[in-house]
Coordinates of C-alpha atoms in Angstrom, one line a residue:
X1 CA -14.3 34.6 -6.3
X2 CA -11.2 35.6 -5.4
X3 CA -11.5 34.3 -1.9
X4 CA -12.2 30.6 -3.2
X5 CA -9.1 30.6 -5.6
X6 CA -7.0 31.8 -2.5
X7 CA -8.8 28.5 -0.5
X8 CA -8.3 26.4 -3.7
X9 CA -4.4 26.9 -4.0
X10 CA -4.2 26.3 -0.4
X11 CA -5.5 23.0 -0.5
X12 CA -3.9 22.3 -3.8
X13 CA -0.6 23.9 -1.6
X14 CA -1.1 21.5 1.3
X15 CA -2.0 18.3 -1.0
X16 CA 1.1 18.4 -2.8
X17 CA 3.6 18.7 0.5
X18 CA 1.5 16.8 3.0
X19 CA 5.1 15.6 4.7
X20 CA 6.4 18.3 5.4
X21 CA 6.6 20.1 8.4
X22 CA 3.7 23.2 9.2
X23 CA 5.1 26.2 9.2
X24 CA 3.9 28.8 11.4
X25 CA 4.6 32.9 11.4
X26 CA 2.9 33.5 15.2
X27 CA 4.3 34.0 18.2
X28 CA 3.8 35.1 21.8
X29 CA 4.6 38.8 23.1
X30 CA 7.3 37.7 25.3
X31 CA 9.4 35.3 22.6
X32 CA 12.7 36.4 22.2
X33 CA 12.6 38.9 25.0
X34 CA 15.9 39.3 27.4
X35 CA 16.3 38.4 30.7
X36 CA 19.9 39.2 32.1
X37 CA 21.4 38.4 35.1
X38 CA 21.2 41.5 36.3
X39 CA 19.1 42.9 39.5
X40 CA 17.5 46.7 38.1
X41 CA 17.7 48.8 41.8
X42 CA 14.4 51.2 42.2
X43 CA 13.6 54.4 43.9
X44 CA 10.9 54.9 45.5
X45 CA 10.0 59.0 46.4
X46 CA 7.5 60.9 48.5
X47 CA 6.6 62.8 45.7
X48 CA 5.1 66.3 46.1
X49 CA 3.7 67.8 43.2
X50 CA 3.9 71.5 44.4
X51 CA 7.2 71.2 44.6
X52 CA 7.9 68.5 42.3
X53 CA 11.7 69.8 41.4
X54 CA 13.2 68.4 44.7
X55 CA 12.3 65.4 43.6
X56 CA 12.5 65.3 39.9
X57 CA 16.2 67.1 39.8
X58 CA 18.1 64.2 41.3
X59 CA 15.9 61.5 39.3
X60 CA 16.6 63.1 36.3
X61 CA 20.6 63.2 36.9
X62 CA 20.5 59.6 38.5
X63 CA 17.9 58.1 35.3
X64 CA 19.7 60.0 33.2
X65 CA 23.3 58.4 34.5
X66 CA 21.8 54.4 35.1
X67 CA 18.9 54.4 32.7
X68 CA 19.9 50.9 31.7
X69 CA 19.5 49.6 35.4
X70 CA 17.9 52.0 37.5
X71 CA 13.8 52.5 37.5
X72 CA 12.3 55.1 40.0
X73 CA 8.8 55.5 41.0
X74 CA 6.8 58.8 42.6
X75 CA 4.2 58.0 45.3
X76 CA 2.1 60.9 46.3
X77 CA 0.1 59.8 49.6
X78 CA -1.7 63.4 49.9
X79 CA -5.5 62.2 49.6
X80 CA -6.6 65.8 48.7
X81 CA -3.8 65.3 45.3
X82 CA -5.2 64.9 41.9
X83 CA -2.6 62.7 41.5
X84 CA -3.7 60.2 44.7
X85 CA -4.2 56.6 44.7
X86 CA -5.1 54.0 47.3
X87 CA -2.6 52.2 45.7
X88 CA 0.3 54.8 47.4
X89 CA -1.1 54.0 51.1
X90 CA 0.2 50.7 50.8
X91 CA 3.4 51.4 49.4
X92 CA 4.0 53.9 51.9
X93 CA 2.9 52.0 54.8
X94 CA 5.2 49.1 53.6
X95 CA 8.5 50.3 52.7
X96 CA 7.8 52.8 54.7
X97 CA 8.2 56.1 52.9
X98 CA 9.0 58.9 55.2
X99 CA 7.8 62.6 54.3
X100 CA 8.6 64.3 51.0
X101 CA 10.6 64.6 49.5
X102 CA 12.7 61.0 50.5
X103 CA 14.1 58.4 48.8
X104 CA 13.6 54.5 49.3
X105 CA 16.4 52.8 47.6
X106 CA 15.7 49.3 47.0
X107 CA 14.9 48.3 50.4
X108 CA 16.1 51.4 52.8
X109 CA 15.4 54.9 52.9
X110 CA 18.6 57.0 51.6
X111 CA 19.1 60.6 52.1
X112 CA 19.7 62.6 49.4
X113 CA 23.4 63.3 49.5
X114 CA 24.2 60.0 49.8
X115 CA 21.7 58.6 46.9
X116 CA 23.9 58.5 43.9
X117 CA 26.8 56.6 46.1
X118 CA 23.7 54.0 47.2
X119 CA 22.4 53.5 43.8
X120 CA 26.2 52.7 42.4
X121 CA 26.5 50.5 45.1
X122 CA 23.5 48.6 44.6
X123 CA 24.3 47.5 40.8
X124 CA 26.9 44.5 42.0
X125 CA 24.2 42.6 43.4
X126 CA 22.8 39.5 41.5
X127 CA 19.6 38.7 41.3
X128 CA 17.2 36.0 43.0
X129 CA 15.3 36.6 39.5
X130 CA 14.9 38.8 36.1
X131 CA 11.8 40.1 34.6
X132 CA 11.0 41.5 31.6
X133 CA 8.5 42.8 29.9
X134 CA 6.2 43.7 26.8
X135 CA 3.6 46.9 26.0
X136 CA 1.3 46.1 23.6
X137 CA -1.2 48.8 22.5
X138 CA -4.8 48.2 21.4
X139 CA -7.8 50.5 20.8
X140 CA -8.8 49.9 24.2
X141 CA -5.9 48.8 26.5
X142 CA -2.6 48.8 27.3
X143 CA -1.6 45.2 27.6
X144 CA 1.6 44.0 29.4
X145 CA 3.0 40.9 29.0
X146 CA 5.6 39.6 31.5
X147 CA 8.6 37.5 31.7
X148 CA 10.3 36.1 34.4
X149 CA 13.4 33.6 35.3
X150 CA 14.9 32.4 38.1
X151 CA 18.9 32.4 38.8
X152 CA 18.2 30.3 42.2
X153 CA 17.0 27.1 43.3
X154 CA 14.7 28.5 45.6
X155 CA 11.5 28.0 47.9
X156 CA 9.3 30.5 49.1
X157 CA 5.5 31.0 48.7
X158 CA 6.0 34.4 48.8
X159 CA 7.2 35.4 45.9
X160 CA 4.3 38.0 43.6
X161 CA 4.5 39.8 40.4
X162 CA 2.7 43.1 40.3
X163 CA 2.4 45.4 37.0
X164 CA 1.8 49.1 38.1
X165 CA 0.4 52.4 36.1
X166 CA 2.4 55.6 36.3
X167 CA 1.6 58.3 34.7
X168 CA 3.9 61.1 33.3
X169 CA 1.4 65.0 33.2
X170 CA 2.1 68.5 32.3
X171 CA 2.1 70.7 35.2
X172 CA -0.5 72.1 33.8
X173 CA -3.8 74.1 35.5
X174 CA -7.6 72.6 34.6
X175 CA -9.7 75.4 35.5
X176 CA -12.6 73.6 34.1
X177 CA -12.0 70.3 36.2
X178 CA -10.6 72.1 39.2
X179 CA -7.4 70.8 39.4
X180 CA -4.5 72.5 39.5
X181 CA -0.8 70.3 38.8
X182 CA 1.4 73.6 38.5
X183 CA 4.6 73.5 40.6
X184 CA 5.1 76.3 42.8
X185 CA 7.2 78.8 41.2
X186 CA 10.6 78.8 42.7
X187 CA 13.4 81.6 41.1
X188 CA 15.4 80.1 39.2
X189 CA 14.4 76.7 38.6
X190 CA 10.2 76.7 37.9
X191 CA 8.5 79.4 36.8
X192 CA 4.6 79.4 35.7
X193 CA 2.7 81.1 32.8
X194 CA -0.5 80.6 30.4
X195 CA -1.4 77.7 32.8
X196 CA 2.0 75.4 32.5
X197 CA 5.2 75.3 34.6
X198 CA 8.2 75.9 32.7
X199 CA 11.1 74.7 33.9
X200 CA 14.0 78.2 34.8
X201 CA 17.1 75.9 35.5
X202 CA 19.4 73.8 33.3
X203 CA 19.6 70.2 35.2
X204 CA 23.0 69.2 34.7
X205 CA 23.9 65.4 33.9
X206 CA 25.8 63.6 36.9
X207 CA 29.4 64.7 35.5
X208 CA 28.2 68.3 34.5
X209 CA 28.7 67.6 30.9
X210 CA 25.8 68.2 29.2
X211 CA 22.3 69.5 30.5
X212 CA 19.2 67.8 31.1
X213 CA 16.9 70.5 30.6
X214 CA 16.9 73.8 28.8
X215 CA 14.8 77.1 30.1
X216 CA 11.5 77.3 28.8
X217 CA 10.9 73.3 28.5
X218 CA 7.1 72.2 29.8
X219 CA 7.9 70.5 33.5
X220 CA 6.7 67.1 33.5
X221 CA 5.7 65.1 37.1
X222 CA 7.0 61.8 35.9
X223 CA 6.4 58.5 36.9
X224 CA 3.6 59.4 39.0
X225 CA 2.4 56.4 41.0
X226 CA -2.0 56.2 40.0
X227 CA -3.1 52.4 39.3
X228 CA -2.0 48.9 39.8
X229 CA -3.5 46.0 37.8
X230 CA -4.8 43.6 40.7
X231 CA -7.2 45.9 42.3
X232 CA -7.4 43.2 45.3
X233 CA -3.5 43.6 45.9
X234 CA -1.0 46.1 45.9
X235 CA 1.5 43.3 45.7
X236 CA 0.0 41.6 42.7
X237 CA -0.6 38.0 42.1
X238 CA 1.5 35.3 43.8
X239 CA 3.1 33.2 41.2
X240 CA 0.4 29.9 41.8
X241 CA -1.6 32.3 39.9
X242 CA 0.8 31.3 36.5
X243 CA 2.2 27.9 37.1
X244 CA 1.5 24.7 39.2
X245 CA 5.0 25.3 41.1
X246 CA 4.9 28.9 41.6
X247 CA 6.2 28.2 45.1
X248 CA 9.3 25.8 44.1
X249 CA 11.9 27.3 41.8
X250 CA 15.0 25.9 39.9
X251 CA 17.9 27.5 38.4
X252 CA 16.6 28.5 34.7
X253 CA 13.3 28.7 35.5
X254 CA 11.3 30.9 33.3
X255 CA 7.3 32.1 33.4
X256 CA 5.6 34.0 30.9
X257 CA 5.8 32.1 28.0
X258 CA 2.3 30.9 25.7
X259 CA 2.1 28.3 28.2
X260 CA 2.4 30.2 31.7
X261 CA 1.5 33.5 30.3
X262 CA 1.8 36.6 32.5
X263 CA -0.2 39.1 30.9
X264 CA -2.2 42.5 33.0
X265 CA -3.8 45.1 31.1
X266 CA -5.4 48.6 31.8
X267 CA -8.1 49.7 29.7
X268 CA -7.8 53.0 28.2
X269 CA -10.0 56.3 29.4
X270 CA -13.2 56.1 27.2
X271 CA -13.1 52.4 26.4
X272 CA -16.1 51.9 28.4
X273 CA -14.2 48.9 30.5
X274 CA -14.9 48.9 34.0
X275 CA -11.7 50.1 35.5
X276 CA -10.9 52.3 33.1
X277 CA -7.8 55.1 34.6
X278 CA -10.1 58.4 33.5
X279 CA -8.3 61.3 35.3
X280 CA -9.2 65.1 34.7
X281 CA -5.8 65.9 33.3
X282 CA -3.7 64.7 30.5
X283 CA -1.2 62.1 30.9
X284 CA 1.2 59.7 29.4
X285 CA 1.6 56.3 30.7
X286 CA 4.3 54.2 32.2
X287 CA 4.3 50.2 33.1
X288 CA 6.6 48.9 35.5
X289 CA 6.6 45.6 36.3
X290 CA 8.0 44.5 39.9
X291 CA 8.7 40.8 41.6
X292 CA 7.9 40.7 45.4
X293 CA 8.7 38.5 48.1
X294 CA 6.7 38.4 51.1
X295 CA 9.1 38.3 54.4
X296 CA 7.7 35.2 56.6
X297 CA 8.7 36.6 59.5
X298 CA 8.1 40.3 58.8
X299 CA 4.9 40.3 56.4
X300 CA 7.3 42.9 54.6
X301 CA 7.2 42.9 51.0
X302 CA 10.5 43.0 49.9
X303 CA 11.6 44.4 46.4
X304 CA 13.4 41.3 43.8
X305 CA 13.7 43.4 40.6
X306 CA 11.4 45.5 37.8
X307 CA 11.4 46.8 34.7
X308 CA 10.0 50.0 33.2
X309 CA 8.8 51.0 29.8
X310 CA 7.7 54.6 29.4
X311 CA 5.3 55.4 26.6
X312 CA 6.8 58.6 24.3
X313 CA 5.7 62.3 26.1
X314 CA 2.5 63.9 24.3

């Protein structure tokens, strides 16, 4: 009864102010979402999990110093590794990563002493384009909604947008799966017990101020390279895929609204959705969203800018 008095006002409602305008409460994930002028640099690591501290030491100082702009990703290309994915081959063979640990700044490999000098450097640059993006959780997925817009007139078929899994794990022994993430124990910085790696070493921030880590926290391999959305593509889609003129841009341009939505999801383990991530370990996931541009002349695909969103550690 109470559902037909509801249905009754409503009409009674609509009757009485049939000139006005309709007012309406929804919106799309990526409404009122930021896209600044400004290009986010990336890392790219050979990532070792046995020795995941000589990696995870200076991307911890460096996140820690340019969280705002800087977004780093661990690519472990070891096909015996828990943590392998197809998806690392072709991110290695393209960039091209050289053995860990090593860093791929943007588009160049940068040794380590060099790295914090390369990643300052590489905030002046504007971008070709900004992206931005959404996370929305559901029982079954994790759905990620993308936003993009162009600073350039520019023409270029080549241009993709790709939305990638990482995961962030406990180094932490399965016994029962047979699979082992523990970092080698190192004195002084790693140390293992009750099957976890503890971390022995304060990480101090860039300027030595504060510390990053205290003795005794869990060691986490972050941002651990495992899925991307477009199974057919390491690269993504290219933007035809989104909007009639997806290879003519203007100054302003944007994509990803309700009307050219951008939107990739990864099912969650035990939603029974084909393509489901179901490791044998525990994890916490990561999106990050990354614009391509295919090289003509190369066939390289050349980084424009990403964004990151890390989901809260379990």
């Amino acid at each position: 009864m109470k559902r037909f008095a509801l249905i009754a006002l409503s009409v009674l409602t609509l009757a009485s102010c049939e000139d006005d305008p309709v007012v309406t409460t929804s919106s799309y994930p990526t409404d009122g979402l930021a896209l600044p002028q400004v290009r986010n640099s990336i890392i790219f690591t050979s990532y070792l999990p046995m020795s995941g501290y000589t990696t995870q030491i200076p991307m911890l100082i460096l996140d820690d110093a340019y969280a705002e702009n800087l977004n780093y990703v661990n690519v472990v290309n070891d096909g015996n590794n828990a943590f392998y994915s197809a998806i690392a081959d072709s991110i290695t063979f393209n960039q091209p990563l050289q053995a860990p640990p090593s860093f791929y700044l943007n588009d160049a490999t940068v040794d380590l002493p060099s790295l914090s000098m390369a990643v300052e450097s590489s905030m002046d640059k504007k971008p070709v384009a900004s992206v931005n993006h959404k996370v929305t959780i559901t029982d079954s997925a994790w759905v990620v909604d993308s936003k993009v817009k162009f600073w350039r007139d520019t023409v270029n078929k080549g241009f993709r947008v790709a939305t990638y899994m990482l995961v962030n794990a406990k180094a932490a022994n399965y016994p029962t799966a047979g699979i082992n993430l523990n970092v080698n124990p190192a004195q002084g910085v790693v140390t293992n017990n009750n099957d976890l790696s503890y971390w022995d070493y304060e990480v101090p921030n860039i300027d030595t101020s504060k510390t990053l880590t205290s003795k005794g926290d869990i060691f986490y391999h972050q941002h651990v390279l495992v899925k991307n959305f477009n199974d057919e593509s390491a690269w993504g889609f290219p933007f035809t895929e989104y909007t009639p003129f997806g290879e003519s841009f203007s100054n302003g341009d944007v994509i990803g609204t309700s009307t050219t939505p951008i939107r990739h999801y990864f099912p969650k383990p035990d939603s029974d959705i084909e393509g489901a991530f179901e490791p044998d370990y525990e994890f916490t996931p990561a999106f990050i969203t990354i614009i391509w541009c295919q090289n003509a002349d190369t066939y390289k695909y050349e980084y424009i800018n990403s964004v990151l969103t890390s989901l809260p550690l379990e």
